[in-house]
Amino acid sequence: MQDIHSYDFNGKRALIRVDFNVPLDKETLEVTDNTRIRAAVPTIKHILDNGGSVVIMSHLGRPKDASEPKFSLKNIVEHTSNVLGVEIKFGGDCIGNEALEMSANLKPGEVMMLENVRYYKQETTGTESFAETLAKHGDVYVNDAFGTAHRAHASTTVVAKFFPNDKMFGFLIEGEIKSADKVLNSNEKPLTAIVGGAKVSSKITIIERLLDKVDNLIVGGGMAYTFVKANGGKVGNSLVEDDYLEMATRILNDAKAKGVNLYIPVDTVIADAFNNDANRKEVVIGEIPDGWMGLDVGSETAKECSDIISNSRLILWNGPMGVFEMENFQDGTVAVANSIVDATSKGAFSLIGGGDSVAAINKFNLADKVSYVSTGGGAMLEYLEGKELPGIKAIRG
Ligand code: AMP
């Protein structure tokens, strides 16, 4: 594995896997959110500034094949050229002769973009011969697509084997890995994780792993009510996964045994319908009347969580405290976001890692006031769970 900071790109063609799976306007096919394009700019610019040329490779959406032009990367070539400030040539295909000829003749400072790799089913099946053809586009392979690093696809993983001595991470993946490792592996204390979101079933693995790492684990969102019920509380119509009650009890016991302060809400904002305009009131946790459901944490919980978070040195946030998409049930999530900002301003390191907490921090316009906002939802969750991501292993070896 090479290091992008020290690698000599002079005269080299860099084949870069980026995640340009950006949303497009249904009618005009214009890019409506270019966050992912902007995230790849530092890596592309670095290579160009160091005398290399760049072949951009990505997927867009889930096309069945090339018969679906709305998924063509051609739709984003002009927009990407404008963001980058460099004209980008379009390869027309990702493995055809025309594209191969174009990449073979790229001069230093030039950039081209290949067609959607998912126009070929060999991409997702990770077919080696397809990856081998893709590899012909570059002298060096750079993976900067964190959002797809958990997929063993041809362009994210298999292609790396054709660059045994010339493969590396781009700045984006490097930043994601460093941030996650900093939270999980540095010895600063206290380390607080806030895990929320809809279902406990999708967060079990991360919770179990975090119990070995954190000082405080705050559980919020819909998943909290499974813990409340497991403790014998009344949860009314709140979201509960009855199959996970035993698991919740086990986690509560494990936390105690491991000396982790596992914090379950003490009060909750309840509603008589899943609707922003529903009747609502605040009650003590475990006393939710029939016909009512908990859609946010209560004010006492928000205050106690804020105290814990504001005094933390390392913070990981995955999943909202309530249905933050509805204004009347966003206060708990706002309180968590604000206290993470507060802790960060006092020198803590904060990672907003995966789940809808990324959407929440963006909604509250606080993304630039925390240490790192992950770009890879599923990939970040898997990395935090301790799984080996194929795209990362392919580079590290
Ligand atoms: P996740 O993707 O697992 O982070 O889940 C995020 C979703 O959980 C958001 O769409 C929230 O609206 C939802 N959510 C959070 N709290 C609750 C709750 N108390 N009841 C139902 N859904 C919730």
GROMACS .gro file of C-alpha atoms and ligand atoms in nm:
model
  420
    1MET     CA    1   0.000   0.000   0.000
    2GLN     CA    2   0.121   0.348  -0.089
    3ASP     CA    3   0.057   0.682   0.080
    4ILE     CA    4  -0.116   0.950  -0.125
    5HIS     CA    5   0.080   1.221   0.061
    6SER     CA    6   0.419   1.095  -0.058
    7TYR     CA    7   0.343   0.906  -0.382
    8ASP     CA    8   0.500   1.050  -0.697
    9PHE     CA    9   0.216   1.097  -0.947
   10ASN     CA   10   0.437   1.264  -1.207
   11GLY     CA   11   0.346   1.131  -1.553
   12LYS     CA   12   0.111   0.868  -1.401
   13ARG     CA   13  -0.254   0.804  -1.486
   14ALA     CA   14  -0.449   0.762  -1.163
   15LEU     CA   15  -0.763   0.549  -1.180
   16ILE     CA   16  -0.977   0.683  -0.895
   17ARG     CA   17  -1.289   0.513  -0.760
   18VAL     CA   18  -1.509   0.789  -0.625
   19ASP     CA   19  -1.866   0.787  -0.495
   20PHE     CA   20  -2.047   1.021  -0.734
   21ASN     CA   21  -2.380   0.856  -0.663
   22VAL     CA   22  -2.540   1.201  -0.636
   23PRO     CA   23  -2.911   1.287  -0.643
   24LEU     CA   24  -3.037   1.424  -0.976
   25ASP     CA   25  -3.349   1.625  -1.051
   26LYS     CA   26  -3.607   1.383  -1.197
   27GLU     CA   27  -3.699   1.615  -1.487
   28THR     CA   28  -3.380   1.800  -1.579
   29LEU     CA   29  -3.126   1.540  -1.453
   30GLU     CA   30  -2.929   1.826  -1.297
   31VAL     CA   31  -2.725   1.750  -0.983
   32THR     CA   32  -2.932   1.862  -0.681
   33ASP     CA   33  -2.672   1.797  -0.407
   34ASN     CA   34  -2.302   1.793  -0.498
   35THR     CA   35  -2.160   1.710  -0.152
   36ARG     CA   36  -2.007   1.384  -0.278
   37ILE     CA   37  -1.847   1.553  -0.577
   38ARG     CA   38  -1.694   1.825  -0.359
   39ALA     CA   39  -1.566   1.558  -0.121
   40ALA     CA   40  -1.349   1.404  -0.396
   41VAL     CA   41  -1.196   1.732  -0.516
   42PRO     CA   42  -0.892   1.737  -0.279
   43THR     CA   43  -0.775   1.395  -0.402
   44ILE     CA   44  -0.823   1.479  -0.771
   45LYS     CA   45  -0.654   1.819  -0.737
   46HIS     CA   46  -0.362   1.671  -0.545
   47ILE     CA   47  -0.292   1.423  -0.825
   48LEU     CA   48  -0.320   1.688  -1.098
   49ASP     CA   49  -0.101   1.932  -0.902
   50ASN     CA   50   0.162   1.661  -0.875
   51GLY     CA   51   0.191   1.599  -1.248
   52GLY     CA   52  -0.060   1.314  -1.287
   53SER     CA   53  -0.376   1.266  -1.491
   54VAL     CA   54  -0.704   1.132  -1.354
   55VAL     CA   55  -0.958   0.873  -1.470
   56ILE     CA   56  -1.275   0.905  -1.262
   57MET     CA   57  -1.473   0.587  -1.202
   58SER     CA   58  -1.807   0.569  -1.016
   59HIS     CA   59  -2.152   0.420  -1.004
   60LEU     CA   60  -2.477   0.616  -1.014
   61GLY     CA   61  -2.801   0.466  -0.888
   62ARG     CA   62  -2.902   0.107  -0.949
   63PRO     CA   63  -2.946   0.068  -1.326
   64LYS     CA   64  -3.022  -0.275  -1.467
   65ASP     CA   65  -2.796  -0.200  -1.767
   66ALA     CA   66  -2.698   0.073  -2.019
   67SER     CA   67  -3.055   0.098  -2.145
   68GLU     CA   68  -3.132   0.344  -1.864
   69PRO     CA   69  -2.977   0.677  -1.971
   70LYS     CA   70  -3.099   0.858  -1.657
   71PHE     CA   71  -2.820   0.674  -1.473
   72SER     CA   72  -2.548   0.784  -1.718
   73LEU     CA   73  -2.250   0.962  -1.563
   74LYS     CA   74  -2.262   1.185  -1.869
   75ASN     CA   75  -2.535   1.372  -1.678
   76ILE     CA   76  -2.282   1.490  -1.420
   77VAL     CA   77  -1.972   1.556  -1.633
   78GLU     CA   78  -2.036   1.927  -1.684
   79HIS     CA   79  -2.132   1.986  -1.321
   80THR     CA   80  -1.818   1.804  -1.201
   81SER     CA   81  -1.601   2.006  -1.446
   82ASN     CA   82  -1.741   2.326  -1.295
   83VAL     CA   83  -1.681   2.212  -0.936
   84LEU     CA   84  -1.327   2.099  -1.019
   85GLY     CA   85  -1.242   2.393  -1.245
   86VAL     CA   86  -1.096   2.155  -1.503
   87GLU     CA   87  -1.262   2.033  -1.823
   88ILE     CA   88  -1.352   1.663  -1.800
   89LYS     CA   89  -1.368   1.435  -2.107
   90PHE     CA   90  -1.632   1.165  -2.108
   91GLY     CA   91  -1.520   0.811  -2.191
   92GLY     CA   92  -1.857   0.697  -2.333
   93ASP     CA   93  -1.821   0.356  -2.167
   94CYS     CA   94  -1.614   0.211  -1.886
   95ILE     CA   95  -1.454  -0.086  -2.062
   96GLY     CA   96  -1.494  -0.019  -2.438
   97ASN     CA   97  -1.206   0.049  -2.681
   98GLU     CA   98  -1.295   0.416  -2.715
   99ALA     CA   99  -1.263   0.469  -2.340
  100LEU     CA  100  -0.941   0.266  -2.321
  101GLU     CA  101  -0.791   0.469  -2.605
  102MET     CA  102  -0.889   0.793  -2.437
  103SER     CA  103  -0.730   0.696  -2.106
  104ALA     CA  104  -0.415   0.565  -2.282
  105ASN     CA  105  -0.367   0.909  -2.436
  106LEU     CA  106  -0.438   1.120  -2.127
  107LYS     CA  107  -0.176   1.386  -2.067
  108PRO     CA  108  -0.065   1.520  -1.727
  109GLY     CA  109  -0.326   1.760  -1.592
  110GLU     CA  110  -0.611   1.601  -1.791
  111VAL     CA  111  -0.920   1.437  -1.644
  112MET     CA  112  -1.169   1.193  -1.794
  113MET     CA  113  -1.477   1.024  -1.653
  114LEU     CA  114  -1.584   0.668  -1.729
  115GLU     CA  115  -1.945   0.562  -1.778
  116ASN     CA  116  -2.143   0.414  -1.486
  117VAL     CA  117  -1.968   0.091  -1.381
  118ARG     CA  118  -2.305  -0.052  -1.274
  119TYR     CA  119  -2.420  -0.062  -1.636
  120TYR     CA  120  -2.241  -0.399  -1.621
  121LYS     CA  121  -2.360  -0.665  -1.380
  122GLN     CA  122  -1.996  -0.778  -1.353
  123GLU     CA  123  -1.941  -0.472  -1.133
  124THR     CA  124  -2.158  -0.593  -0.844
  125THR     CA  125  -2.066  -0.959  -0.892
  126GLY     CA  126  -1.701  -0.854  -0.864
  127THR     CA  127  -1.601  -1.034  -1.186
  128GLU     CA  128  -1.225  -1.049  -1.218
  129SER     CA  129  -1.200  -1.010  -1.600
  130PHE     CA  130  -1.415  -0.695  -1.581
  131ALA     CA  131  -1.194  -0.554  -1.304
  132GLU     CA  132  -0.885  -0.638  -1.511
  133THR     CA  133  -1.016  -0.431  -1.802
  134LEU     CA  134  -1.101  -0.141  -1.571
  135ALA     CA  135  -0.746  -0.162  -1.435
  136LYS     CA  136  -0.607  -0.086  -1.783
  137HIS     CA  137  -0.720   0.276  -1.740
  138GLY     CA  138  -0.456   0.355  -1.481
  139ASP     CA  139  -0.096   0.314  -1.371
  140VAL     CA  140  -0.203   0.362  -1.012
  141TYR     CA  141  -0.532   0.292  -0.829
  142VAL     CA  142  -0.676   0.530  -0.571
  143ASN     CA  143  -0.987   0.433  -0.375
  144ASP     CA  144  -1.170   0.738  -0.243
  145ALA     CA  145  -1.522   0.594  -0.232
  146PHE     CA  146  -1.590   0.536   0.137
  147GLY     CA  147  -1.966   0.497   0.081
  148THR     CA  148  -1.906   0.174  -0.117
  149ALA     CA  149  -1.603   0.043   0.075
  150HIS     CA  150  -1.823  -0.224   0.236
  151ARG     CA  151  -1.901  -0.375  -0.105
  152ALA     CA  152  -1.674  -0.634  -0.269
  153HIS     CA  153  -1.745  -0.495  -0.615
  154ALA     CA  154  -1.511  -0.496  -0.917
  155SER     CA  155  -1.427  -0.125  -0.908
  156THR     CA  156  -1.411  -0.093  -0.527
  157THR     CA  157  -1.221  -0.408  -0.433
  158VAL     CA  158  -1.126  -0.659  -0.705
  159VAL     CA  159  -0.952  -0.401  -0.927
  160ALA     CA  160  -0.693  -0.334  -0.653
  161LYS     CA  161  -0.523  -0.668  -0.710
  162PHE     CA  162  -0.403  -0.546  -1.050
  163PHE     CA  163  -0.202  -0.272  -0.878
  164PRO     CA  164   0.001  -0.474  -0.627
  165ASN     CA  165   0.254  -0.195  -0.571
  166ASP     CA  166   0.056   0.111  -0.671
  167LYS     CA  167  -0.266   0.129  -0.470
  168MET     CA  168  -0.370   0.370  -0.199
  169PHE     CA  169  -0.655   0.550  -0.025
  170GLY     CA  170  -0.760   0.899  -0.126
  171PHE     CA  171  -0.794   1.178   0.129
  172LEU     CA  172  -1.164   1.113   0.188
  173ILE     CA  173  -1.129   0.748   0.291
  174GLU     CA  174  -0.819   0.833   0.488
  175GLY     CA  175  -1.015   1.098   0.683
  176GLU     CA  176  -1.303   0.860   0.753
  177ILE     CA  177  -1.074   0.585   0.882
  178LYS     CA  178  -0.865   0.824   1.092
  179SER     CA  179  -1.178   0.974   1.252
  180ALA     CA  180  -1.330   0.638   1.337
  181ASP     CA  181  -0.998   0.505   1.471
  182LYS     CA  182  -0.949   0.817   1.679
  183VAL     CA  183  -1.283   0.771   1.851
  184LEU     CA  184  -1.246   0.397   1.900
  185ASN     CA  185  -0.878   0.359   1.973
  186SER     CA  186  -0.741   0.666   2.145
  187ASN     CA  187  -0.724   0.664   2.520
  188GLU     CA  188  -0.878   1.003   2.588
  189LYS     CA  189  -1.168   0.997   2.832
  190PRO     CA  190  -1.455   1.021   2.879
  191LEU     CA  191  -1.571   0.863   2.555
  192THR     CA  192  -1.945   0.897   2.499
  193ALA     CA  193  -2.146   0.726   2.228
  194ILE     CA  194  -2.499   0.829   2.145
  195VAL     CA  195  -2.687   0.559   1.958
  196GLY     CA  196  -3.040   0.632   1.843
  197GLY     CA  197  -3.257   0.577   1.539
  198ALA     CA  198  -3.551   0.357   1.473
  199LYS     CA  199  -3.466  -0.002   1.552
  200VAL     CA  200  -3.249  -0.173   1.808
  201SER     CA  201  -3.211  -0.473   1.574
  202SER     CA  202  -3.001  -0.269   1.328
  203LYS     CA  203  -2.776  -0.132   1.605
  204ILE     CA  204  -2.713  -0.440   1.820
  205THR     CA  205  -2.367  -0.514   1.682
  206ILE     CA  206  -2.242  -0.159   1.723
  207ILE     CA  207  -2.384  -0.136   2.076
  208GLU     CA  208  -2.214  -0.462   2.178
  209ARG     CA  209  -1.880  -0.344   2.040
  210LEU     CA  210  -1.913  -0.001   2.200
  211LEU     CA  211  -1.969  -0.155   2.543
  212ASP     CA  212  -1.602  -0.258   2.536
  213LYS     CA  213  -1.487   0.092   2.448
  214VAL     CA  214  -1.704   0.367   2.591
  215ASP     CA  215  -1.750   0.530   2.930
  216ASN     CA  216  -2.104   0.649   2.854
  217LEU     CA  217  -2.356   0.500   2.615
  218ILE     CA  218  -2.668   0.706   2.558
  219VAL     CA  219  -2.954   0.517   2.398
  220GLY     CA  220  -3.226   0.726   2.234
  221GLY     CA  221  -3.473   0.722   1.946
  222GLY     CA  222  -3.730   0.454   1.876
  223MET     CA  223  -3.496   0.180   1.996
  224ALA     CA  224  -3.502   0.312   2.353
  225TYR     CA  225  -3.859   0.184   2.405
  226THR     CA  226  -3.747  -0.178   2.366
  227PHE     CA  227  -3.511  -0.117   2.661
  228VAL     CA  228  -3.789   0.054   2.857
  229LYS     CA  229  -4.023  -0.240   2.800
  230ALA     CA  230  -3.746  -0.486   2.891
  231ASN     CA  231  -3.718  -0.298   3.222
  232GLY     CA  232  -4.090  -0.354   3.283
  233GLY     CA  233  -4.212  -0.010   3.170
  234LYS     CA  234  -4.536   0.070   2.986
  235VAL     CA  235  -4.463   0.186   2.631
  236GLY     CA  236  -4.814   0.222   2.480
  237ASN     CA  237  -4.793   0.224   2.100
  238SER     CA  238  -4.425   0.317   2.085
  239LEU     CA  239  -4.194   0.140   1.844
  240VAL     CA  240  -4.088  -0.183   2.015
  241GLU     CA  241  -3.919  -0.496   1.887
  242ASP     CA  242  -4.054  -0.771   2.110
  243ASP     CA  243  -3.804  -1.021   1.967
  244TYR     CA  244  -3.526  -0.810   2.117
  245LEU     CA  245  -3.645  -0.775   2.476
  246GLU     CA  246  -3.407  -1.044   2.603
  247MET     CA  247  -3.124  -0.892   2.406
  248ALA     CA  248  -3.199  -0.553   2.561
  249THR     CA  249  -3.188  -0.706   2.911
  250ARG     CA  250  -2.858  -0.871   2.828
  251ILE     CA  251  -2.713  -0.539   2.709
  252LEU     CA  252  -2.829  -0.365   3.027
  253ASN     CA  253  -2.657  -0.636   3.236
  254ASP     CA  254  -2.341  -0.634   3.022
  255ALA     CA  255  -2.313  -0.258   3.061
  256LYS     CA  256  -2.332  -0.293   3.437
  257ALA     CA  257  -2.071  -0.570   3.439
  258LYS     CA  258  -1.838  -0.365   3.221
  259GLY     CA  259  -1.877  -0.046   3.422
  260VAL     CA  260  -2.036   0.144   3.134
  261ASN     CA  261  -2.283   0.417   3.222
  262LEU     CA  262  -2.570   0.307   2.994
  263TYR     CA  263  -2.815   0.591   2.985
  264ILE     CA  264  -3.180   0.517   2.898
  265PRO     CA  265  -3.426   0.812   2.873
  266VAL     CA  266  -3.602   0.910   3.197
  267ASP     CA  267  -3.886   1.097   3.028
  268THR     CA  268  -4.039   1.117   2.682
  269VAL     CA  269  -4.255   1.333   2.458
  270ILE     CA  270  -4.555   1.127   2.355
  271ALA     CA  271  -4.813   1.176   2.079
  272ASP     CA  272  -5.154   1.023   2.004
  273ALA     CA  273  -5.058   0.975   1.637
  274PHE     CA  274  -4.742   0.955   1.422
  275ASN     CA  275  -4.796   1.307   1.300
  276ASN     CA  276  -4.638   1.647   1.363
  277ASP     CA  277  -4.976   1.796   1.453
  278ALA     CA  278  -5.083   1.515   1.685
  279ASN     CA  279  -5.170   1.593   2.048
  280ARG     CA  280  -4.858   1.566   2.260
  281LYS     CA  281  -4.741   1.573   2.620
  282GLU     CA  282  -4.437   1.488   2.826
  283VAL     CA  283  -4.447   1.191   3.063
  284VAL     CA  284  -4.212   0.991   3.284
  285ILE     CA  285  -4.060   0.701   3.090
  286GLY     CA  286  -4.236   0.369   3.137
  287GLU     CA  287  -4.573   0.539   3.194
  288ILE     CA  288  -4.693   0.583   2.838
  289PRO     CA  289  -5.075   0.541   2.823
  290ASP     CA  290  -5.234   0.305   2.572
  291GLY     CA  291  -5.291   0.473   2.237
  292TRP     CA  292  -4.992   0.705   2.280
  293MET     CA  293  -4.639   0.667   2.146
  294GLY     CA  294  -4.300   0.814   2.237
  295LEU     CA  295  -4.161   1.022   1.953
  296ASP     CA  296  -3.885   1.214   2.131
  297VAL     CA  297  -3.693   1.213   2.456
  298GLY     CA  298  -3.824   1.445   2.727
  299SER     CA  299  -3.670   1.766   2.860
  300GLU     CA  300  -3.508   1.605   3.168
  301THR     CA  301  -3.343   1.342   2.947
  302ALA     CA  302  -3.225   1.608   2.704
  303LYS     CA  303  -3.071   1.803   2.992
  304GLU     CA  304  -2.897   1.501   3.144
  305CYS     CA  305  -2.763   1.389   2.804
  306SER     CA  306  -2.637   1.740   2.735
  307ASP     CA  307  -2.444   1.737   3.064
  308ILE     CA  308  -2.282   1.403   2.983
  309ILE     CA  309  -2.195   1.506   2.627
  310SER     CA  310  -2.067   1.854   2.712
  311ASN     CA  311  -1.817   1.698   2.953
  312SER     CA  312  -1.689   1.434   2.710
  313ARG     CA  313  -1.356   1.436   2.525
  314LEU     CA  314  -1.448   1.187   2.252
  315ILE     CA  315  -1.797   1.164   2.106
  316LEU     CA  316  -1.958   0.931   1.856
  317TRP     CA  317  -2.314   0.997   1.740
  318ASN     CA  318  -2.511   0.746   1.537
  319GLY     CA  319  -2.888   0.792   1.509
  320PRO     CA  320  -3.134   1.062   1.622
  321MET     CA  321  -3.304   1.085   1.963
  322GLY     CA  322  -3.651   1.115   1.817
  323VAL     CA  323  -3.848   1.176   1.499
  324PHE     CA  324  -3.642   1.487   1.423
  325GLU     CA  325  -3.798   1.517   1.075
  326MET     CA  326  -4.110   1.650   1.255
  327GLU     CA  327  -4.056   1.990   1.414
  328ASN     CA  328  -4.257   1.907   1.727
  329PHE     CA  329  -4.039   1.605   1.802
  330GLN     CA  330  -3.692   1.737   1.721
  331ASP     CA  331  -3.596   1.897   2.054
  332GLY     CA  332  -3.408   1.597   2.196
  333THR     CA  333  -3.202   1.562   1.878
  334VAL     CA  334  -3.137   1.938   1.869
  335ALA     CA  335  -3.017   1.925   2.232
  336VAL     CA  336  -2.775   1.642   2.153
  337ALA     CA  337  -2.645   1.823   1.843
  338ASN     CA  338  -2.594   2.147   2.037
  339SER     CA  339  -2.411   1.978   2.320
  340ILE     CA  340  -2.182   1.797   2.074
  341VAL     CA  341  -2.105   2.140   1.922
  342ASP     CA  342  -2.041   2.275   2.273
  343ALA     CA  343  -1.803   1.989   2.361
  344THR     CA  344  -1.622   2.030   2.029
  345SER     CA  345  -1.571   2.401   2.093
  346LYS     CA  346  -1.406   2.300   2.424
  347GLY     CA  347  -1.160   2.071   2.245
  348ALA     CA  348  -1.343   1.737   2.224
  349PHE     CA  349  -1.325   1.527   1.907
  350SER     CA  350  -1.671   1.450   1.768
  351LEU     CA  351  -1.764   1.208   1.492
  352ILE     CA  352  -2.111   1.209   1.342
  353GLY     CA  353  -2.096   0.859   1.207
  354GLY     CA  354  -2.365   0.709   0.992
  355GLY     CA  355  -2.738   0.681   1.036
  356ASP     CA  356  -2.974   0.972   1.026
  357SER     CA  357  -2.766   1.177   1.269
  358VAL     CA  358  -2.576   1.298   0.961
  359ALA     CA  359  -2.905   1.420   0.811
  360ALA     CA  360  -2.992   1.577   1.147
  361ILE     CA  361  -2.665   1.769   1.188
  362ASN     CA  362  -2.703   1.898   0.831
  363LYS     CA  363  -3.066   1.994   0.893
  364PHE     CA  364  -2.963   2.201   1.196
  365ASN     CA  365  -2.674   2.363   0.997
  366LEU     CA  366  -2.418   2.248   1.253
  367ALA     CA  367  -2.202   2.023   1.033
  368ASP     CA  368  -1.910   2.269   1.031
  369LYS     CA  369  -1.913   2.292   1.412
  370VAL     CA  370  -1.830   1.928   1.481
  371SER     CA  371  -1.500   1.750   1.415
  372TYR     CA  372  -1.605   1.509   1.139
  373VAL     CA  373  -1.925   1.420   0.956
  374SER     CA  374  -1.902   1.081   0.787
  375THR     CA  375  -1.998   1.047   0.420
  376GLY     CA  376  -2.056   0.673   0.437
  377GLY     CA  377  -2.373   0.562   0.616
  378GLY     CA  378  -2.363   0.182   0.590
  379ALA     CA  379  -1.986   0.168   0.546
  380MET     CA  380  -1.923   0.374   0.862
  381LEU     CA  381  -2.165   0.163   1.065
  382GLU     CA  382  -1.986  -0.155   0.953
  383TYR     CA  383  -1.643  -0.006   1.026
  384LEU     CA  384  -1.754   0.099   1.375
  385GLU     CA  385  -1.897  -0.251   1.427
  386GLY     CA  386  -1.543  -0.380   1.376
  387LYS     CA  387  -1.609  -0.549   1.042
  388GLU     CA  388  -1.334  -0.565   0.786
  389LEU     CA  389  -1.453  -0.366   0.484
  390PRO     CA  390  -1.351  -0.535   0.156
  391GLY     CA  391  -1.257  -0.206  -0.012
  392ILE     CA  392  -1.025  -0.118   0.275
  393LYS     CA  393  -0.873  -0.464   0.303
  394ALA     CA  394  -0.801  -0.466  -0.073
  395ILE     CA  395  -0.577  -0.163  -0.031
  396ARG     CA  396  -0.418  -0.249   0.303
  397GLY     CA  397  -0.364  -0.611   0.201
  398AMP     P1  398  -3.164   0.519   1.173
  398AMP     O1  399  -3.156   0.523   1.024
  398AMP     O2  400  -3.159   0.385   1.233
  398AMP     O3  401  -3.066   0.616   1.236
  398AMP     O4  402  -3.313   0.568   1.210
  398AMP     C1  403  -3.352   0.699   1.188
  398AMP     C2  404  -3.501   0.712   1.194
  398AMP     O5  405  -3.548   0.677   1.323
  398AMP     C3  406  -3.546   0.853   1.169
  398AMP     O6  407  -3.618   0.859   1.048
  398AMP     C4  408  -3.634   0.886   1.289
  398AMP     O7  409  -3.753   0.953   1.254
  398AMP     C5  410  -3.667   0.749   1.344
  398AMP     N1  411  -3.703   0.758   1.486
  398AMP     C6  412  -3.633   0.817   1.584
  398AMP     N2  413  -3.701   0.811   1.702
  398AMP     C7  414  -3.815   0.746   1.677
  398AMP     C8  415  -3.928   0.709   1.758
  398AMP     N3  416  -3.932   0.741   1.887
  398AMP     N4  417  -4.028   0.642   1.699
  398AMP     C9  418  -4.024   0.613   1.568
  398AMP     N5  419  -3.921   0.644   1.487
  398AMP    C10  420  -3.818   0.710   1.540
   0.00000   0.00000   0.00000
